[in-house]
mmCIF file with all atom_site columns, C-alpha atoms in Angstrom:
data_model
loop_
_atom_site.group_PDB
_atom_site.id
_atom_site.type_symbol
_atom_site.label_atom_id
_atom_site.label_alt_id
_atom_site.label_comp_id
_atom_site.label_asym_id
_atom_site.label_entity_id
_atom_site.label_seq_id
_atom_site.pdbx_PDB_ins_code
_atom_site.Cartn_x
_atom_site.Cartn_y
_atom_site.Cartn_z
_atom_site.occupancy
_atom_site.B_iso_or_equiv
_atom_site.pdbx_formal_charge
_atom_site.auth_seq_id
_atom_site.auth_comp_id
_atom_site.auth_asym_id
_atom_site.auth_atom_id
_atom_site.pdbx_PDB_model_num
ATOM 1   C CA . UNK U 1 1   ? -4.801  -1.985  -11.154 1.00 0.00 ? 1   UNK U CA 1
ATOM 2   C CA . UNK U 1 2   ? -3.567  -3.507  -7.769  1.00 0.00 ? 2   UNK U CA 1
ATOM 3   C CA . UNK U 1 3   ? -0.299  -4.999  -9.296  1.00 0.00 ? 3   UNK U CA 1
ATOM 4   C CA . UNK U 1 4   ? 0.641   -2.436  -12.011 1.00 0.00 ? 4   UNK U CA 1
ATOM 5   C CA . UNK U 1 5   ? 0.629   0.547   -9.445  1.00 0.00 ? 5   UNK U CA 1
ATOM 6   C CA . UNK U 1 6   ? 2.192   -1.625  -6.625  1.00 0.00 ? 6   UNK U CA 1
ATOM 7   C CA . UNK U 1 7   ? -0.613  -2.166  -4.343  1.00 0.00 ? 7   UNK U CA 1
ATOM 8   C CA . UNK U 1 8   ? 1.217   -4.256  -1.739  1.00 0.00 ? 8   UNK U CA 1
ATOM 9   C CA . UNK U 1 9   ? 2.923   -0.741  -1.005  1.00 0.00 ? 9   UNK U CA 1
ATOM 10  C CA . UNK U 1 10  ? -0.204  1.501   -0.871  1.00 0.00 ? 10  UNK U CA 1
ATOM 11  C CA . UNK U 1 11  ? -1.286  4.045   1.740   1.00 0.00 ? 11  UNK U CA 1
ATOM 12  C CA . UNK U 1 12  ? -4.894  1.849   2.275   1.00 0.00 ? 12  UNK U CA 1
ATOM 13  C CA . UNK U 1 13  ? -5.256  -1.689  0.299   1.00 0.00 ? 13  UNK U CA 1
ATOM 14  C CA . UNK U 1 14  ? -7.626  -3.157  2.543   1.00 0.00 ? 14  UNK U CA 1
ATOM 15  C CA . UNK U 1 15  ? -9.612  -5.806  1.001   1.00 0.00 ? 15  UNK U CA 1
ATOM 16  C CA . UNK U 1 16  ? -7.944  -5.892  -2.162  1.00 0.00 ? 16  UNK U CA 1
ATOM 17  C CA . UNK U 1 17  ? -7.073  -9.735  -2.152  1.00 0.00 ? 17  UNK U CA 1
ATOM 18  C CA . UNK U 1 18  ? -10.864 -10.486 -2.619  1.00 0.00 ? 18  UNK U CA 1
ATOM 19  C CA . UNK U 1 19  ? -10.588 -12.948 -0.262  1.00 0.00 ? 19  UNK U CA 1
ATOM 20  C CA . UNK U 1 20  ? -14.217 -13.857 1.330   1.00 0.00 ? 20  UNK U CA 1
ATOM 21  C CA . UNK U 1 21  ? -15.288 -10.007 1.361   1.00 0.00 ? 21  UNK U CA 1
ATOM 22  C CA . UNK U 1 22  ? -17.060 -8.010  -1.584  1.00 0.00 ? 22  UNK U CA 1
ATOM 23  C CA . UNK U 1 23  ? -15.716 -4.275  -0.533  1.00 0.00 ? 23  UNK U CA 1
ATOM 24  C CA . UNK U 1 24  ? -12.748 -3.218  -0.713  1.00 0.00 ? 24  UNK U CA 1
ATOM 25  C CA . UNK U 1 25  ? -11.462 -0.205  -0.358  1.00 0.00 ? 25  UNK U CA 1
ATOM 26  C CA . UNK U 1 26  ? -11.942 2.956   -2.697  1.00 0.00 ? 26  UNK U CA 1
ATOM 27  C CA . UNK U 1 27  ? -14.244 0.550   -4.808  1.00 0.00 ? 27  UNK U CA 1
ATOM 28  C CA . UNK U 1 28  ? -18.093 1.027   -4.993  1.00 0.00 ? 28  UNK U CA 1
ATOM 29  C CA . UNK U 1 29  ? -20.043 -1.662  -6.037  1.00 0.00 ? 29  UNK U CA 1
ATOM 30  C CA . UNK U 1 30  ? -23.424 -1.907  -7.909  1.00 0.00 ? 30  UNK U CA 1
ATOM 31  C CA . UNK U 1 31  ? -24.553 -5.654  -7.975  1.00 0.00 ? 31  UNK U CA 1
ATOM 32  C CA . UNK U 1 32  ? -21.464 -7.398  -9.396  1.00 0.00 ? 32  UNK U CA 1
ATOM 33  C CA . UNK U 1 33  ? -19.590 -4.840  -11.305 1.00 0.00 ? 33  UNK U CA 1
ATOM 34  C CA . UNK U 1 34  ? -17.451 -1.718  -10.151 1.00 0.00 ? 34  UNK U CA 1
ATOM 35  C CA . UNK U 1 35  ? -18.896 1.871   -10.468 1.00 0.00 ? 35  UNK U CA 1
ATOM 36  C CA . UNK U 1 36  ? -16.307 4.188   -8.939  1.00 0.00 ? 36  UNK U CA 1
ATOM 37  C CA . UNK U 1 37  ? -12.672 3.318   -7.589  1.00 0.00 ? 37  UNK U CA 1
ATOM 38  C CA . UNK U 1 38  ? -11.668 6.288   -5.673  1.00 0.00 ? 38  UNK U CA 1
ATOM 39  C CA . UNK U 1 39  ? -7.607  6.337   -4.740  1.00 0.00 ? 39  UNK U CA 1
ATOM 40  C CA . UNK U 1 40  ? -6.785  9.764   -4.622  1.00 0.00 ? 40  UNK U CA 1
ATOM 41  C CA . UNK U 1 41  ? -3.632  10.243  -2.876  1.00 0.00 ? 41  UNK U CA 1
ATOM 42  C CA . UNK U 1 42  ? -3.188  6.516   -1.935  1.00 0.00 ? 42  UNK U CA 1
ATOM 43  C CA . UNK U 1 43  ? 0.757   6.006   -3.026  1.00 0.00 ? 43  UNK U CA 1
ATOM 44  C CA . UNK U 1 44  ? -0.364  4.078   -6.443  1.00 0.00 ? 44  UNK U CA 1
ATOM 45  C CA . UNK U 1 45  ? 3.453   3.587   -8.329  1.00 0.00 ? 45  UNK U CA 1
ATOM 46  C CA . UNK U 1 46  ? 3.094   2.806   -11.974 1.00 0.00 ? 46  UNK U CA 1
ATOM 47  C CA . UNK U 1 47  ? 0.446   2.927   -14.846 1.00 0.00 ? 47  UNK U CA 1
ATOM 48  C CA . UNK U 1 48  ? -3.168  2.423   -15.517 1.00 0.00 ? 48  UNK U CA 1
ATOM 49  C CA . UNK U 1 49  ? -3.300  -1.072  -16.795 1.00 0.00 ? 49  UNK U CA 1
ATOM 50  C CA . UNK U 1 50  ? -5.182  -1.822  -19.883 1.00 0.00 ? 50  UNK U CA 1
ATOM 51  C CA . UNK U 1 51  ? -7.774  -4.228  -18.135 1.00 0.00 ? 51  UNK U CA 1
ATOM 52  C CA . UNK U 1 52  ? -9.188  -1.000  -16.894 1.00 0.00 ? 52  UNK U CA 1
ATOM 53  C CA . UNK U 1 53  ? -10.966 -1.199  -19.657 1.00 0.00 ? 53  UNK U CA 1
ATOM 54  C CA . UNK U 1 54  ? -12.502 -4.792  -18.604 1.00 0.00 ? 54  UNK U CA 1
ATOM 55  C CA . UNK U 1 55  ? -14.946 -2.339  -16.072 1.00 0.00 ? 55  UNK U CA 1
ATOM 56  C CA . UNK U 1 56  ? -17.354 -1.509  -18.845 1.00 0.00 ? 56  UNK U CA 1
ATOM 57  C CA . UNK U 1 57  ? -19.642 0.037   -16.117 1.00 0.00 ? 57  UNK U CA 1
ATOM 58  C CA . UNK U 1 58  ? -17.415 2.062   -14.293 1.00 0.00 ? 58  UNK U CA 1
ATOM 59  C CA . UNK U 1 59  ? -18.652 5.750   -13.757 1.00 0.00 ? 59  UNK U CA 1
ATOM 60  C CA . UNK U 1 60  ? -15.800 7.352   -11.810 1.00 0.00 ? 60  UNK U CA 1
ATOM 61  C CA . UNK U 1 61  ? -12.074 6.887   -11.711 1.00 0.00 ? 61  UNK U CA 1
ATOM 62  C CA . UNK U 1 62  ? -10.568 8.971   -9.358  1.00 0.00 ? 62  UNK U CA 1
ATOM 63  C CA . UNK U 1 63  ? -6.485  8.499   -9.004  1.00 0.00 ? 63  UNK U CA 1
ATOM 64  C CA . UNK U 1 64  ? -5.130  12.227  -8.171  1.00 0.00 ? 64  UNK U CA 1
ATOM 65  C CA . UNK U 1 65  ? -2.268  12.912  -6.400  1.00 0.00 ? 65  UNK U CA 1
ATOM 66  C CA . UNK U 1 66  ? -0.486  9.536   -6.840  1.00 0.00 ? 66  UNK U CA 1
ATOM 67  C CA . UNK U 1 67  ? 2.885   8.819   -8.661  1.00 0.00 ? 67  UNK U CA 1
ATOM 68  C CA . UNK U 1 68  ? 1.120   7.276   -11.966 1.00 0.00 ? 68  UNK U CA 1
ATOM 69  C CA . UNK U 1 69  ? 3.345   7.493   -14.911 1.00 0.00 ? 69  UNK U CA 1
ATOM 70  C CA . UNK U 1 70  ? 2.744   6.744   -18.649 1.00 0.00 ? 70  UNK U CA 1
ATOM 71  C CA . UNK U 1 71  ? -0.473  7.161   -20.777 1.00 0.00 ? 71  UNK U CA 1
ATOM 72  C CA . UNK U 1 72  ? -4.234  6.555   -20.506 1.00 0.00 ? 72  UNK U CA 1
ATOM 73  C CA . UNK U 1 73  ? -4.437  3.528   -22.358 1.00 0.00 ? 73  UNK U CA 1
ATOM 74  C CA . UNK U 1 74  ? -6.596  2.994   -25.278 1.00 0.00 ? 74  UNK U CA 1
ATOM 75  C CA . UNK U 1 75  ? -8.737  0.146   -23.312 1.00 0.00 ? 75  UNK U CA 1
ATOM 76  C CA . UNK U 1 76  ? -10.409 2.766   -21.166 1.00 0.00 ? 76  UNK U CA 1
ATOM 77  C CA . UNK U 1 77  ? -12.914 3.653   -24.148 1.00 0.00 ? 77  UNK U CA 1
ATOM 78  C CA . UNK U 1 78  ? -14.363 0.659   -23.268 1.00 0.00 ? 78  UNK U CA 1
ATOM 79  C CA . UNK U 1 79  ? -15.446 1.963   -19.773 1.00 0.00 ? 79  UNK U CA 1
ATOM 80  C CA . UNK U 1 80  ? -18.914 3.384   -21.916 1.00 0.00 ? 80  UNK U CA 1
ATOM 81  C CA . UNK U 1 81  ? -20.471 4.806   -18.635 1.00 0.00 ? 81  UNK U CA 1
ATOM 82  C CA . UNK U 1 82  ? -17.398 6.849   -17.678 1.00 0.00 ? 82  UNK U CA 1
ATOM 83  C CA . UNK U 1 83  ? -18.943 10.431  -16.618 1.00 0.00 ? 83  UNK U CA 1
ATOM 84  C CA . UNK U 1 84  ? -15.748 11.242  -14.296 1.00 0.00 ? 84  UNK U CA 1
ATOM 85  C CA . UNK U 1 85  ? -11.876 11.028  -14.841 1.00 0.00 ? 85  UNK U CA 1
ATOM 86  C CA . UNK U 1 86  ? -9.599  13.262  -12.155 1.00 0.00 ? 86  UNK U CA 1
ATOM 87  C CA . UNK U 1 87  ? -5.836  12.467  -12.746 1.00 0.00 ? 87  UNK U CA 1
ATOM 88  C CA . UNK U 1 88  ? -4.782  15.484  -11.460 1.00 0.00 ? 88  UNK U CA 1
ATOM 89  C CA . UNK U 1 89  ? -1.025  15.773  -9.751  1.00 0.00 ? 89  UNK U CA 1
ATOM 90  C CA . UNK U 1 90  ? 0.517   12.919  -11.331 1.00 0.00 ? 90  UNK U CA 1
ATOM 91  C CA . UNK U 1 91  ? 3.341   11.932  -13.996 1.00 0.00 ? 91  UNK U CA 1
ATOM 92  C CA . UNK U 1 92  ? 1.203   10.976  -16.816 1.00 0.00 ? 92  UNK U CA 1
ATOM 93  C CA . UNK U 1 93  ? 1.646   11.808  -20.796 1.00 0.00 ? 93  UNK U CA 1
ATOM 94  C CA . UNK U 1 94  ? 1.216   11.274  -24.204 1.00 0.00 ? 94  UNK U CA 1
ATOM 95  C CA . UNK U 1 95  ? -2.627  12.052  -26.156 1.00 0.00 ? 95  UNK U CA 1
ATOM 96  C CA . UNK U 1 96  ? -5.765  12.541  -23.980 1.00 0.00 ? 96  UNK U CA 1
ATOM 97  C CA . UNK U 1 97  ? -7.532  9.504   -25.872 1.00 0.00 ? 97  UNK U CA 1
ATOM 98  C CA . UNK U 1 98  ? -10.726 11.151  -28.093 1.00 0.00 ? 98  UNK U CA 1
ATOM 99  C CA . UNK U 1 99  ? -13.071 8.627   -27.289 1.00 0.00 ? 99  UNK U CA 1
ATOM 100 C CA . UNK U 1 100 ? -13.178 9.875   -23.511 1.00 0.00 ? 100 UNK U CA 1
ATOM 101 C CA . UNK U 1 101 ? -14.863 12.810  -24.719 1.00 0.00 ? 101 UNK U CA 1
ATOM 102 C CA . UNK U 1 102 ? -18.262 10.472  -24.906 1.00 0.00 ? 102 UNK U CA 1
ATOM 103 C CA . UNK U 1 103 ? -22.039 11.881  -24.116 1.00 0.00 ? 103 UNK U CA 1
ATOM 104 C CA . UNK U 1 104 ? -21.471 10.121  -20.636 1.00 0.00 ? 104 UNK U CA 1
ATOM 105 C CA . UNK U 1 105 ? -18.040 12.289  -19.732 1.00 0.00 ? 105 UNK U CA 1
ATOM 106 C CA . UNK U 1 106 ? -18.764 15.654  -17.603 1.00 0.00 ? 106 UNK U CA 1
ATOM 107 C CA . UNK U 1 107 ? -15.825 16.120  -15.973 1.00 0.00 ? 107 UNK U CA 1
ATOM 108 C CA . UNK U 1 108 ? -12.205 15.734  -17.204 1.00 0.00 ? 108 UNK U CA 1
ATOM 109 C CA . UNK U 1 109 ? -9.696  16.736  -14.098 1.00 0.00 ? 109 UNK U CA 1
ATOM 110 C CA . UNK U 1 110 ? -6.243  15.698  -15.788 1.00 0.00 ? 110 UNK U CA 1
ATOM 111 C CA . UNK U 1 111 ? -4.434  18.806  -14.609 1.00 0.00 ? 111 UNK U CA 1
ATOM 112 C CA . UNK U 1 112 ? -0.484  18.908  -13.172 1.00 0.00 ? 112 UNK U CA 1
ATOM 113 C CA . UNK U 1 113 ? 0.582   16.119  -15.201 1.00 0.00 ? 113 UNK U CA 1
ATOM 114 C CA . UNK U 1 114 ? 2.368   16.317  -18.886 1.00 0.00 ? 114 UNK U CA 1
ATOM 115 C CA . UNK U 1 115 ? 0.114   15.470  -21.276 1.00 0.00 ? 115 UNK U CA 1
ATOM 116 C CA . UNK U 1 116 ? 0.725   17.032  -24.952 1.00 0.00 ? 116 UNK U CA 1
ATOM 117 C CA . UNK U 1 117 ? -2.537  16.770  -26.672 1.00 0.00 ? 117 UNK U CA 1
ATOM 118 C CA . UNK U 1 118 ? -6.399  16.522  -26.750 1.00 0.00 ? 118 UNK U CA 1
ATOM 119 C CA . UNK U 1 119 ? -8.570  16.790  -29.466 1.00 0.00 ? 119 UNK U CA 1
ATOM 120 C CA . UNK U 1 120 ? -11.638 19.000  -27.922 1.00 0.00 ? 120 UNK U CA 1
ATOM 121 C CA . UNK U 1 121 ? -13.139 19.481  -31.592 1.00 0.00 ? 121 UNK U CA 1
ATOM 122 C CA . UNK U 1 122 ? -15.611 16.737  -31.542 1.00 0.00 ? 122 UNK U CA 1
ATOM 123 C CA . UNK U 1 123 ? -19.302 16.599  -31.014 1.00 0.00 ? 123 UNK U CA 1
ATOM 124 C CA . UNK U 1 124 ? -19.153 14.839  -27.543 1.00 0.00 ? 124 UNK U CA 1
ATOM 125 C CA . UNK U 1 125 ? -17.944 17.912  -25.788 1.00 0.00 ? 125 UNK U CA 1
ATOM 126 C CA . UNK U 1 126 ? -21.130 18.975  -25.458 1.00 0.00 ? 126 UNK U CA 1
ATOM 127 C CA . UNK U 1 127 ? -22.131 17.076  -22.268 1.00 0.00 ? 127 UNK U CA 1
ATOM 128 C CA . UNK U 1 128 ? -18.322 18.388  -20.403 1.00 0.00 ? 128 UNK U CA 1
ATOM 129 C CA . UNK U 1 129 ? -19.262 20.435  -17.538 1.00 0.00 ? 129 UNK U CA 1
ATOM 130 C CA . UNK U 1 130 ? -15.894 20.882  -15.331 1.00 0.00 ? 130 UNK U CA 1
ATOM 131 C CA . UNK U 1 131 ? -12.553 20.848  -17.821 1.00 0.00 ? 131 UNK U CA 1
ATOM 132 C CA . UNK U 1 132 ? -9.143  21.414  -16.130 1.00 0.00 ? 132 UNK U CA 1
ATOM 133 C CA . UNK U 1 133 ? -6.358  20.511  -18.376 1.00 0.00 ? 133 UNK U CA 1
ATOM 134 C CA . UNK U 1 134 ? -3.839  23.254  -16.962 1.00 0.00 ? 134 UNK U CA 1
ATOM 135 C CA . UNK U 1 135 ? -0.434  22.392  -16.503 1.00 0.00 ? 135 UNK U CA 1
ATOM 136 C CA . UNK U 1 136 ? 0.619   20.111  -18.651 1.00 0.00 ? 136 UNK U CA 1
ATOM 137 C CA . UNK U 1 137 ? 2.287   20.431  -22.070 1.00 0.00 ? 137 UNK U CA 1
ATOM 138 C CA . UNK U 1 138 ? -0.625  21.152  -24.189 1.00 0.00 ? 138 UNK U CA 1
ATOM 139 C CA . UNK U 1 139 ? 0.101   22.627  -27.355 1.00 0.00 ? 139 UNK U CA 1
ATOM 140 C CA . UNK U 1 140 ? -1.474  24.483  -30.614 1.00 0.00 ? 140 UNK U CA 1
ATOM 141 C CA . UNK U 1 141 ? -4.056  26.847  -31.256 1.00 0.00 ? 141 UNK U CA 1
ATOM 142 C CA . UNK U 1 142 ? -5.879  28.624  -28.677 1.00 0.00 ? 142 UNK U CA 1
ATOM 143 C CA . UNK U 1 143 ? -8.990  28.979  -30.203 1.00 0.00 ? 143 UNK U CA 1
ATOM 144 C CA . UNK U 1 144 ? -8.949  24.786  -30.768 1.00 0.00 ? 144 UNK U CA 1
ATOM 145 C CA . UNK U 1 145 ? -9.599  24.649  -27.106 1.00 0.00 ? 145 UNK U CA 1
ATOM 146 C CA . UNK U 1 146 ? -12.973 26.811  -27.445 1.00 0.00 ? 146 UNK U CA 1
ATOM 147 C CA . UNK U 1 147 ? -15.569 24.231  -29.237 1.00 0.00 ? 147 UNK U CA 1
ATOM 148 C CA . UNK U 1 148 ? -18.961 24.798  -28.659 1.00 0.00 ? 148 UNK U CA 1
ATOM 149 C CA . UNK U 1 149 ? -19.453 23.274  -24.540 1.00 0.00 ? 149 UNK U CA 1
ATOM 150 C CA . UNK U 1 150 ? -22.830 24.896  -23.302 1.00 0.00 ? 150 UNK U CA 1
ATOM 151 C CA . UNK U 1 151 ? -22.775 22.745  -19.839 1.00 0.00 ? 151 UNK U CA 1
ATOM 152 C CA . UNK U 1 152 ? -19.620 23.884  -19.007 1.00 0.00 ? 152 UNK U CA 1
ATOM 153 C CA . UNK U 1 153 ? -19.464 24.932  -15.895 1.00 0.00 ? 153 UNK U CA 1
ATOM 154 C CA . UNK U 1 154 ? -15.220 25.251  -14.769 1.00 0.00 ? 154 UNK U CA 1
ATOM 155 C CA . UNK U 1 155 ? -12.979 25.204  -17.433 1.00 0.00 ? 155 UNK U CA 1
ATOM 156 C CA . UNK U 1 156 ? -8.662  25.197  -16.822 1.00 0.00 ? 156 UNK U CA 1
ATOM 157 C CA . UNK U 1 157 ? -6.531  26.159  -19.306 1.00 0.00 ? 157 UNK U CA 1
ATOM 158 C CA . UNK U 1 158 ? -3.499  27.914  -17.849 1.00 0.00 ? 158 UNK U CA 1
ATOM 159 C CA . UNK U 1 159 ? 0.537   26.680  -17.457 1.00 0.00 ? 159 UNK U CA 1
ATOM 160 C CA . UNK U 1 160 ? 0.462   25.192  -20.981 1.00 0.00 ? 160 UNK U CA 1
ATOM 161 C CA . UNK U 1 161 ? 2.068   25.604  -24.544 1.00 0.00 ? 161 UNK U CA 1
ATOM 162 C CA . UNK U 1 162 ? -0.872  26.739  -26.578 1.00 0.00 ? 162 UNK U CA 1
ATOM 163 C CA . UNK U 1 163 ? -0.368  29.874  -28.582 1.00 0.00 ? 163 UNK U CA 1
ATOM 164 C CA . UNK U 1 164 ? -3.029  32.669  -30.423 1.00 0.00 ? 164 UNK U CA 1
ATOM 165 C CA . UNK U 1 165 ? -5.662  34.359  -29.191 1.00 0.00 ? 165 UNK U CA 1
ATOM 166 C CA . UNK U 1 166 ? -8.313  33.656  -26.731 1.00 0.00 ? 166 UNK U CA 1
ATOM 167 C CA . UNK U 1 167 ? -11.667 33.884  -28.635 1.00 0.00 ? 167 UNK U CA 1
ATOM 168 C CA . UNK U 1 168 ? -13.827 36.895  -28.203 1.00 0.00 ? 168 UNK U CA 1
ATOM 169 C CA . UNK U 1 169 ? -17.509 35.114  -27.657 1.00 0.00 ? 169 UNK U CA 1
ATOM 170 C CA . UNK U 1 170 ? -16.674 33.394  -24.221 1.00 0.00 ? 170 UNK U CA 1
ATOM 171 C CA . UNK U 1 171 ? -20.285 34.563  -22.933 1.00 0.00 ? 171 UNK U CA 1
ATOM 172 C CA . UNK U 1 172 ? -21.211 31.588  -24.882 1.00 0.00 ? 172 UNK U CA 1
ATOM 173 C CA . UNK U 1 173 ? -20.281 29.740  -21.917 1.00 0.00 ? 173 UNK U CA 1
ATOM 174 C CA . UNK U 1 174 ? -22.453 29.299  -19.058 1.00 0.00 ? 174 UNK U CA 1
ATOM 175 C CA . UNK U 1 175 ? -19.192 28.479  -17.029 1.00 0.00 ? 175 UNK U CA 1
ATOM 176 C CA . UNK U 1 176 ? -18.609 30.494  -13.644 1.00 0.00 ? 176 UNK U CA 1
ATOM 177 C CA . UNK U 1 177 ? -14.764 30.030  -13.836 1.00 0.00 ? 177 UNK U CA 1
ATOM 178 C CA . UNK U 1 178 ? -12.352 30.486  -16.988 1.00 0.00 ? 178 UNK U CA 1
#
């Protein structure tokens, strides 16, 4: 992550060279694996690098409001314990991988950026509790964005490219903001 977003240039890389320490920052540790990397708004320049996907126990990757460009790669389906993913207010694009949309994941923040499709129509949705996909380039359907998500609790839809009708049964939703 530190070299493919340019990490010699961000706002706060303190202990990223490893060297003698075990923090560093916007990492939390838990024993000898990373559980969260939190860089929101820390100047990262580039992409998510496929070895994200090395951190099969990370929980939380939070990299808002940086200048991240390209796709999610494929690799981050291997991050199995992955319950949080905010992307929101970058450059990003392409497909919303489907395997993010595990039991684990409850909240998908990819909003402000240009991705152009997600497929929501799969039985893992069920465990999504705060959605926010607006503005982006999301196309289709609107009632494919409506599966059945009863611990939904914020969903985001707005400033896209999706077309039809909004389904009539959202009180199926326990959410407090549509």
């Amino acid at each position: 992550l530190y070299s493919s977003t340019s990490g010699d240039f961000w706002l706060n890389n303190t202990n990223w060279n490893f060297e003698g320490n075990d923090t560093a920052f916007g990492l939390t540790f838990n024993a000898d694996s990373i559980r969260k990397i939190s860089l929101a708004g820390n100047g990262l320049l580039g992409t998510i690098p496929p070895e994200i996907g090395n951190l099969t126990y990370l929980t939380s990757l939070d990299l808002k409001r940086n200048n991240l460009t390209g796709t999610i790669p494929q690799e981050i389906c291997n991050c199995k314990m992955l319950s949080e993913l905010v992307l929101t207010q970058n450059r990003m694009f392409g497909t919303i991988p489907q395997c993010l949309l595990s039991p684990y994941l409850r909240t998908l923040i990819v909003d402000q950026n240009s991705f152009t499709s997600i497929n929501l129509k799969v039985n893992w949705t069920l465990s999504l509790g705060w959605v926010f996909l607006n503005g982006n380039q999301l196309g289709g359907n609107a009632s494919d964005y409506f599966p059945d998500m009863p611990n939904l609790k914020a969903y985001f839809l707005g400033n896209n490219n999706i077309v039809g009708t909004i389904p009539d049964n959202l009180d199926r939703y326990n959410a407090t903001s549509l």
